[in-house]
């Protein structure tokens, strides 16, 4: 399956690597060029010291390419911080989103109360609640 993962943060990069390891064609989009440069150069995430980013996992700041190249993503996983979900969804709409399944991962409590207000057809909203 062709999967676009939005965010190279700890959740995004971990999920991307897991899916990649299962044989899926995964591409990662990250907003910050400095983060992309560091991940590509070291293949390590600064917050996940023991975690190695697979060498064949593409990471880019080019959202259009992440969504559409070399083939359109069959599913889009949005793992950006909650404060940036709506802005990211607006960019996704402008950069080649074609109505494919869109999954939002949220790891913060009290975040997005109305995922449908993001502008994309949210297929799944996964919210991980803290037990603290």
Short mmCIF file of C-alpha atoms in Angstrom, two decimals:
data_model
loop_
_atom_site.label_atom_id
_atom_site.label_comp_id
_atom_site.label_asym_id
_atom_site.label_seq_id
_atom_site.Cartn_x
_atom_site.Cartn_y
_atom_site.Cartn_z
CA UNK A 1 0.00 0.00 0.00
CA UNK A 2 1.23 3.54 -0.74
CA UNK A 3 1.15 5.56 2.47
CA UNK A 4 1.92 9.23 3.10
CA UNK A 5 2.80 10.03 6.71
CA UNK A 6 2.61 13.69 7.64
CA UNK A 7 5.19 14.55 10.32
CA UNK A 8 8.58 13.18 11.14
CA UNK A 9 8.02 13.68 14.85
CA UNK A 10 8.32 10.69 17.18
CA UNK A 11 4.88 9.26 16.34
CA UNK A 12 5.06 9.94 12.61
CA UNK A 13 8.55 8.58 12.03
CA UNK A 14 7.90 5.52 14.24
CA UNK A 15 4.69 4.66 12.41
CA UNK A 16 6.34 5.28 9.03
CA UNK A 17 9.23 2.94 9.91
CA UNK A 18 6.81 0.28 11.17
CA UNK A 19 4.73 0.42 7.97
CA UNK A 20 7.89 0.48 5.84
CA UNK A 21 9.14 -2.61 7.68
CA UNK A 22 5.87 -4.36 6.84
CA UNK A 23 6.52 -3.82 3.14
CA UNK A 24 4.40 -0.75 2.49
CA UNK A 25 5.60 2.05 0.20
CA UNK A 26 5.82 4.87 2.75
CA UNK A 27 6.80 8.51 2.24
CA UNK A 28 7.20 10.99 5.10
CA UNK A 29 6.50 14.71 4.92
CA UNK A 30 7.99 17.07 7.50
CA UNK A 31 7.41 20.82 7.70
CA UNK A 32 10.89 21.74 8.97
CA UNK A 33 13.76 21.42 6.49
CA UNK A 34 16.30 21.28 9.34
CA UNK A 35 14.55 18.21 10.77
CA UNK A 36 14.54 16.53 7.35
CA UNK A 37 18.23 17.32 6.83
CA UNK A 38 19.16 15.85 10.22
CA UNK A 39 17.09 12.68 9.75
CA UNK A 40 18.44 12.09 6.26
CA UNK A 41 22.03 12.74 7.36
CA UNK A 42 22.06 10.69 10.59
CA UNK A 43 19.08 8.33 10.11
CA UNK A 44 18.43 8.92 13.83
CA UNK A 45 15.62 10.82 15.52
CA UNK A 46 16.90 13.16 18.25
CA UNK A 47 14.15 12.10 20.68
CA UNK A 48 14.47 8.38 19.94
CA UNK A 49 18.14 7.66 20.59
CA UNK A 50 18.07 3.91 19.91
CA UNK A 51 15.77 4.16 16.90
CA UNK A 52 17.27 3.96 13.43
CA UNK A 53 15.32 5.46 10.54
CA UNK A 54 15.38 3.00 7.61
CA UNK A 55 17.74 4.19 4.88
CA UNK A 56 15.13 3.51 2.19
CA UNK A 57 12.43 5.60 3.91
CA UNK A 58 12.04 8.88 1.99
CA UNK A 59 11.62 12.04 4.09
CA UNK A 60 10.90 15.38 2.47
CA UNK A 61 9.44 18.86 2.91
CA UNK A 62 7.73 18.50 -0.48
CA UNK A 63 4.12 17.83 0.44
CA UNK A 64 2.89 17.45 -3.14
CA UNK A 65 5.53 14.79 -3.88
CA UNK A 66 4.77 13.00 -0.61
CA UNK A 67 1.09 12.81 -1.55
CA UNK A 68 1.46 11.98 -5.24
CA UNK A 69 4.86 10.56 -6.27
CA UNK A 70 5.78 8.17 -7.63
CA UNK A 71 2.12 7.11 -7.30
CA UNK A 72 -0.69 8.74 -5.33
CA UNK A 73 -0.85 7.75 -1.68
CA UNK A 74 -3.66 5.29 -1.00
CA UNK A 75 -3.94 6.51 2.58
CA UNK A 76 -2.72 9.65 4.35
CA UNK A 77 -1.77 9.51 8.04
CA UNK A 78 -1.65 12.89 9.76
CA UNK A 79 0.58 12.72 12.85
CA UNK A 80 1.35 16.43 13.18
CA UNK A 81 0.97 18.15 16.56
CA UNK A 82 -2.68 18.93 17.30
CA UNK A 83 -2.13 22.67 17.04
CA UNK A 84 -1.10 22.22 13.38
CA UNK A 85 -3.71 19.73 12.14
CA UNK A 86 -6.08 22.24 10.55
CA UNK A 87 -3.30 24.19 8.82
CA UNK A 88 -1.76 20.94 7.57
CA UNK A 89 -5.12 19.76 6.24
CA UNK A 90 -5.51 23.03 4.32
CA UNK A 91 -2.09 22.48 2.75
CA UNK A 92 -2.96 18.87 1.94
CA UNK A 93 -6.09 20.04 0.10
CA UNK A 94 -4.01 22.49 -1.94
CA UNK A 95 -1.19 20.04 -2.71
CA UNK A 96 -2.83 17.01 -4.25
CA UNK A 97 -5.18 15.33 -1.78
CA UNK A 98 -7.55 13.24 -3.88
CA UNK A 99 -10.06 12.05 -1.30
CA UNK A 100 -8.13 8.97 -0.19
CA UNK A 101 -8.58 7.69 3.39
CA UNK A 102 -7.25 10.25 5.84
CA UNK A 103 -6.28 9.17 9.36
CA UNK A 104 -5.53 11.67 12.12
CA UNK A 105 -3.43 10.46 15.05
CA UNK A 106 -3.74 12.52 18.21
CA UNK A 107 -1.66 11.85 21.30
CA UNK A 108 -2.75 14.87 23.32
CA UNK A 109 -5.85 15.13 25.47
CA UNK A 110 -8.46 17.73 24.61
CA UNK A 111 -7.19 18.35 21.09
CA UNK A 112 -9.36 18.26 17.98
CA UNK A 113 -13.00 18.18 18.99
CA UNK A 114 -14.34 18.23 15.42
CA UNK A 115 -12.00 16.44 13.02
CA UNK A 116 -14.50 17.03 10.21
CA UNK A 117 -13.75 20.76 10.43
CA UNK A 118 -10.29 20.07 8.98
CA UNK A 119 -11.60 20.22 5.41
CA UNK A 120 -10.61 16.70 4.39
CA UNK A 121 -12.78 13.60 4.59
CA UNK A 122 -11.43 12.20 7.86
CA UNK A 123 -11.70 8.42 7.65
CA UNK A 124 -10.40 7.66 11.10
CA UNK A 125 -9.58 9.77 14.15
CA UNK A 126 -7.33 7.88 16.57
CA UNK A 127 -6.87 9.55 19.92
CA UNK A 128 -4.36 8.14 22.40
CA UNK A 129 -5.22 9.20 25.92
CA UNK A 130 -2.65 9.69 28.59
CA UNK A 131 -3.15 7.68 31.77
CA UNK A 132 -1.29 10.26 33.86
#
